Coordinates of N, CA and C in Angstrom, one line a residue:
X33 N 36.5 202.6 134.7 CA 37.1 201.3 135.2 C 37.0 200.2 134.1
X34 N 36.0 200.3 133.2 CA 35.8 199.3 132.2 C 37.0 199.2 131.2
X35 N 37.5 200.3 130.7 CA 38.7 200.2 129.8 C 39.9 199.5 130.5
X36 N 40.1 199.8 131.8 CA 41.2 199.1 132.5 C 41.0 197.6 132.5
X37 N 39.8 197.2 132.9 CA 39.5 195.8 133.0 C 39.6 195.1 131.6
X38 N 39.1 195.8 130.6 CA 39.1 195.2 129.2 C 40.6 195.1 128.8
X39 N 41.4 196.0 129.1 CA 42.8 196.0 128.7 C 43.5 194.8 129.5
X40 N 43.2 194.6 130.7 CA 43.8 193.5 131.5 C 43.3 192.2 130.9
X41 N 42.0 192.1 130.6 CA 41.5 190.8 130.0 C 42.1 190.5 128.7
X42 N 42.3 191.5 127.8 CA 42.9 191.3 126.5 C 44.4 190.9 126.7
X43 N 45.1 191.5 127.7 CA 46.5 191.1 127.9 C 46.6 189.6 128.4
X44 N 45.7 189.2 129.3 CA 45.7 187.9 129.8 C 45.4 186.9 128.7
X45 N 44.4 187.3 127.8 CA 44.1 186.5 126.7 C 45.3 186.3 125.7
X46 N 46.0 187.3 125.5 CA 47.1 187.2 124.6 C 48.3 186.4 125.2
X47 N 48.5 186.6 126.4 CA 49.6 185.8 127.1 C 49.2 184.3 127.2
X48 N 47.9 184.0 127.4 CA 47.5 182.7 127.4 C 47.6 182.0 126.1
X49 N 47.3 182.8 125.0 CA 47.4 182.3 123.6 C 48.9 182.0 123.3
X50 N 49.8 182.9 123.7 CA 51.2 182.7 123.5 C 51.8 181.4 124.2
X51 N 51.3 181.2 125.4 CA 51.7 180.0 126.1 C 51.2 178.7 125.5
X52 N 49.9 178.8 125.0 CA 49.3 177.7 124.3 C 50.1 177.4 123.0
X53 N 50.5 178.4 122.2 CA 51.2 178.2 121.0 C 52.6 177.7 121.3
X54 N 53.3 178.2 122.3 CA 54.6 177.7 122.7 C 54.6 176.3 123.0
X55 N 53.5 175.8 123.7 CA 53.4 174.4 124.1 C 53.2 173.5 122.8
X56 N 52.4 174.0 121.9 CA 52.1 173.3 120.6 C 53.4 173.2 119.8
X57 N 54.1 174.3 119.7 CA 55.4 174.4 119.0 C 56.4 173.4 119.6
X58 N 56.5 173.4 120.9 CA 57.5 172.5 121.6 C 57.1 171.1 121.3
X59 N 55.8 170.7 121.4 CA 55.4 169.4 121.1 C 55.7 168.9 119.7
X60 N 55.5 169.9 118.8 CA 55.8 169.5 117.4 C 57.3 169.3 117.2
X61 N 58.1 170.1 117.8 CA 59.6 170.0 117.7 C 60.0 168.7 118.4
X62 N 59.4 168.4 119.5 CA 59.8 167.2 120.2 C 59.4 165.9 119.4
X63 N 58.3 165.9 118.8 CA 57.8 164.8 118.0 C 58.8 164.6 116.8
X64 N 59.2 165.8 116.2 CA 60.1 165.7 115.0 C 61.5 165.2 115.5
X65 N 61.9 165.6 116.7 CA 63.2 165.1 117.2 C 63.2 163.6 117.5
X66 N 62.0 163.2 118.0 CA 61.9 161.7 118.3 C 62.0 160.9 117.0
X67 N 61.4 161.4 115.9 CA 61.4 160.7 114.7 C 62.8 160.8 114.0
X68 N 63.4 162.0 114.1 CA 64.8 162.2 113.6 C 65.8 161.3 114.2
X69 N 65.6 161.0 115.5 CA 66.6 160.2 116.2 C 66.7 158.8 115.7
X70 N 65.6 158.3 115.0 CA 65.7 157.0 114.4 C 66.6 156.8 113.3
X71 N 66.9 158.0 112.6 CA 67.8 158.0 111.4 C 67.1 157.5 110.2
X72 N 65.8 157.3 110.2 CA 65.1 156.7 109.1 C 64.4 157.8 108.2
X73 N 64.4 159.0 108.6 CA 63.8 160.1 107.8 C 64.9 161.2 107.6
X74 N 64.7 161.9 106.4 CA 65.6 163.0 106.1 C 65.3 164.3 106.8
X75 N 66.1 165.2 106.7 CA 65.9 166.5 107.4 C 64.7 167.2 106.8
X76 N 64.4 167.1 105.6 CA 63.2 167.7 105.0 C 61.9 167.0 105.5
X77 N 62.0 165.7 105.7 CA 60.9 165.0 106.3 C 60.7 165.4 107.7
X78 N 61.8 165.6 108.5 CA 61.7 166.1 109.8 C 60.9 167.4 109.9
X79 N 61.3 168.3 108.9 CA 60.6 169.6 108.9 C 59.1 169.4 108.6
X80 N 58.8 168.5 107.7 CA 57.4 168.2 107.4 C 56.6 167.7 108.6
X81 N 57.3 167.0 109.5 CA 56.7 166.5 110.7 C 56.2 167.6 111.5
X82 N 57.0 168.7 111.7 CA 56.7 169.8 112.5 C 55.5 170.6 111.8
X83 N 55.6 170.8 110.5 CA 54.6 171.5 109.8 C 53.2 170.8 109.9
X84 N 53.3 169.5 109.7 CA 52.1 168.7 109.8 C 51.4 168.7 111.1
X85 N 52.3 168.6 112.2 CA 51.8 168.6 113.5 C 51.0 169.9 113.8
X86 N 51.7 171.1 113.4 CA 51.1 172.4 113.7 C 49.8 172.6 112.8
X87 N 49.8 172.0 111.6 CA 48.6 172.1 110.7 C 47.4 171.4 111.3
X88 N 47.7 170.2 111.8 CA 46.6 169.4 112.5 C 46.1 170.1 113.7
X89 N 47.0 170.8 114.4 CA 46.6 171.6 115.6 C 45.8 172.8 115.2
X90 N 45.7 173.1 113.9 CA 44.9 174.3 113.5 C 45.7 175.6 113.4
X91 N 47.0 175.5 113.4 CA 47.8 176.7 113.3 C 48.2 177.0 111.8
X92 N 48.3 178.3 111.5 CA 48.8 178.6 110.1 C 50.3 178.2 110.0
X93 N 50.6 177.6 108.9 CA 52.0 177.1 108.8 C 52.8 177.8 107.7
X94 N 52.2 178.8 107.1 CA 52.9 179.5 106.0 C 54.3 180.1 106.4
X95 N 54.4 180.6 107.5 CA 55.6 181.3 108.0 C 56.4 180.5 109.0
X96 N 56.1 179.3 109.2 CA 56.8 178.4 110.2 C 58.2 178.1 109.6
X97 N 59.2 178.3 110.4 CA 60.6 178.0 109.9 C 61.1 176.9 110.8
X98 N 61.6 175.8 110.2 CA 62.1 174.7 111.0 C 63.5 174.4 110.5
X99 N 64.5 174.3 111.4 CA 65.8 173.9 111.1 C 66.2 172.7 111.8
X100 N 66.9 171.8 111.1 CA 67.4 170.5 111.6 C 68.9 170.5 111.5
X101 N 69.6 170.4 112.6 CA 71.0 170.4 112.7 C 71.6 169.2 113.4
X102 N 72.6 168.6 112.8 CA 73.3 167.6 113.5 C 74.5 168.3 114.1
X103 N 74.5 168.4 115.4 CA 75.5 169.2 116.1 C 76.9 168.5 116.1
X104 N 76.9 167.2 116.0 CA 78.2 166.5 116.0 C 78.8 166.3 114.6
X105 N 78.0 166.3 113.6 CA 78.5 166.2 112.2 C 77.8 167.4 111.4
X106 N 78.4 168.6 111.5 CA 77.7 169.7 110.9 C 77.5 169.5 109.4
X107 N 76.4 169.9 108.9 CA 76.0 169.8 107.5 C 75.5 168.5 107.1
X108 N 75.5 167.5 108.0 CA 74.9 166.2 107.7 C 73.4 166.2 107.8
X109 N 72.8 165.4 106.9 CA 71.4 165.2 106.9 C 71.0 164.3 108.2
X110 N 69.7 164.5 108.6 CA 69.3 163.7 109.8 C 69.4 162.2 109.5
X111 N 69.1 161.8 108.3 CA 69.2 160.4 108.0 C 70.6 159.8 108.0
X112 N 71.6 160.7 107.9 CA 73.0 160.3 107.9 C 73.7 160.4 109.3
X113 N 72.9 160.6 110.3 CA 73.4 160.8 111.7 C 74.1 159.5 112.2
X114 N 75.2 159.7 112.9 CA 75.8 158.5 113.5 C 75.2 158.2 114.8
X115 N 75.6 157.1 115.4 CA 75.1 156.7 116.7 C 75.5 157.7 117.7
X116 N 74.5 158.2 118.5 CA 74.7 159.2 119.6 C 75.0 160.6 119.1
X117 N 74.8 160.9 117.9 CA 74.9 162.3 117.4 C 73.8 163.1 118.0
X118 N 74.1 164.3 118.3 CA 73.1 165.2 118.9 C 72.4 165.9 117.7
X119 N 71.0 165.7 117.6 CA 70.3 166.4 116.6 C 69.4 167.4 117.2
X120 N 69.5 168.6 116.7 CA 68.8 169.8 117.2 C 67.7 170.2 116.2
X121 N 66.5 170.4 116.7 CA 65.4 170.9 115.9 C 64.9 172.2 116.5
X122 N 64.9 173.3 115.6 CA 64.4 174.6 116.1 C 63.3 174.9 115.2
X123 N 62.2 175.3 115.8 CA 61.0 175.7 115.1 C 60.5 177.1 115.6
X124 N 60.2 178.0 114.6 CA 59.7 179.3 115.0 C 58.5 179.7 114.2
X125 N 57.6 180.5 114.8 CA 56.4 181.0 114.2 C 56.2 182.4 114.6
X126 N 55.9 183.3 113.7 CA 55.7 184.7 114.0 C 54.4 184.9 114.9
X127 N 54.5 185.8 115.9 CA 53.4 186.0 116.7 C 52.2 186.6 115.9
X128 N 52.5 187.4 114.9 CA 51.4 188.0 114.1 C 50.6 187.0 113.4
X129 N 51.1 185.7 113.2 CA 50.3 184.7 112.6 C 49.3 184.0 113.5
X130 N 49.6 184.1 114.8 CA 48.7 183.3 115.8 C 48.0 184.2 116.8
X131 N 48.2 185.5 116.6 CA 47.6 186.5 117.6 C 46.1 186.5 117.4
X132 N 45.3 186.5 118.4 CA 43.8 186.5 118.3 C 43.3 188.0 118.2
X133 N 43.9 188.9 119.0 CA 43.4 190.2 119.0 C 44.3 191.1 118.1
X134 N 43.8 192.2 117.6 CA 44.7 193.1 116.8 C 45.4 194.1 117.7
X135 N 45.1 194.2 118.9 CA 45.7 195.1 119.8 C 47.1 194.5 120.3
X136 N 48.1 195.3 120.1 CA 49.5 194.8 120.5 C 49.8 195.2 121.9
X137 N 49.1 194.7 122.9 CA 49.3 195.1 124.3 C 50.6 194.4 124.8
X138 N 50.9 193.2 124.5 CA 52.0 192.5 125.1 C 53.1 192.2 124.0
X139 N 52.7 192.2 122.8 CA 53.7 191.8 121.7 C 53.8 192.8 120.7
X140 N 54.8 192.7 119.9 CA 55.0 193.4 118.6 C 54.9 192.5 117.5
X141 N 54.5 193.0 116.3 CA 54.3 192.1 115.2 C 55.5 191.3 114.7
X142 N 56.7 191.8 114.9 CA 57.9 191.1 114.5 C 58.4 190.0 115.4
X143 N 57.8 189.9 116.6 CA 58.3 188.9 117.5 C 58.0 187.5 117.0
X144 N 58.8 186.5 117.5 CA 58.7 185.1 117.1 C 58.5 184.3 118.4
X145 N 57.8 183.2 118.2 CA 57.8 182.2 119.3 C 58.7 181.1 118.8
X146 N 59.7 180.7 119.6 CA 60.7 179.7 119.2 C 60.7 178.5 120.2
X147 N 60.9 177.4 119.6 CA 61.1 176.2 120.4 C 62.3 175.4 119.9
X148 N 63.1 174.9 120.8 CA 64.3 174.2 120.4 C 64.4 172.9 121.2
X149 N 64.6 171.8 120.5 CA 64.8 170.5 121.2 C 66.1 169.9 120.7
X150 N 66.7 169.0 121.5 CA 67.9 168.3 121.2 C 67.7 166.8 121.5
X151 N 67.9 165.9 120.6 CA 67.8 164.5 120.8 C 69.1 163.8 120.4
X152 N 69.3 162.7 121.0 CA 70.5 161.9 120.6 C 70.0 160.8 119.6
X153 N 70.8 160.7 118.5 CA 70.5 159.7 117.5 C 70.6 158.3 118.1
X154 N 69.7 157.4 117.8 CA 69.7 156.1 118.2 C 69.8 155.1 117.0
X155 N 70.5 155.6 116.0 CA 70.7 154.7 114.8 C 71.5 153.5 115.3
X156 N 71.1 152.4 114.8 CA 71.7 151.1 115.1 C 73.2 151.1 114.7
X157 N 74.1 150.7 115.6 CA 75.5 150.5 115.3 C 75.6 149.1 114.6
X158 N 76.5 149.1 113.6 CA 76.7 147.8 112.9 C 77.3 146.8 113.9
X159 N 76.9 145.6 113.8 CA 77.5 144.6 114.6 C 78.9 144.2 114.1
X160 N 79.9 144.1 114.9 CA 81.2 143.8 114.3 C 81.2 142.3 113.8
X161 N 81.8 142.2 112.6 CA 81.9 140.9 112.0 C 82.8 139.9 112.8
X162 N 83.8 140.4 113.4 CA 84.7 139.5 114.2 C 84.9 140.2 115.5
X163 N 84.0 139.9 116.5 CA 84.2 140.6 117.8 C 85.4 140.1 118.5
X164 N 86.0 141.0 119.2 CA 87.3 140.6 119.9 C 86.9 140.1 121.3
X165 N 87.5 139.0 121.6 CA 87.2 138.4 122.9 C 87.8 139.2 124.0
X166 N 87.2 139.1 125.2 CA 87.8 139.8 126.4 C 89.2 139.3 126.7
X167 N 90.0 140.2 127.2 CA 91.3 139.8 127.6 C 91.3 139.2 129.0
X168 N 92.1 138.1 129.2 CA 92.2 137.6 130.5 C 91.8 136.2 130.7

């Protein structure tokens, strides 16, 4: 009976760890999206925000992959986003980097934990020099 109970406990432990890491990764991507929406930092600085957040949380960041995409202006940097452009941040980390036990009960070493967020750019619109008066 003991091997069955230990197997169940290790499985619960691994699933709990994956949920914890998923939440941390989502928070890191959300924070990066919030800062990217201002239009004041570049895409590489947005990536640094995610890596720094995960590093402070105590996670290994060597294999973390972060992509920043302006969905409305493909190829544009986050700092060049227009007003209300959709900015997407995707962050992934391999499960093998964050697994506590060596037993692969629930996961395989090649699996990734991924989080993706989408924010609207709130870059200030320039004020028109000669506003048009309302008709009527």
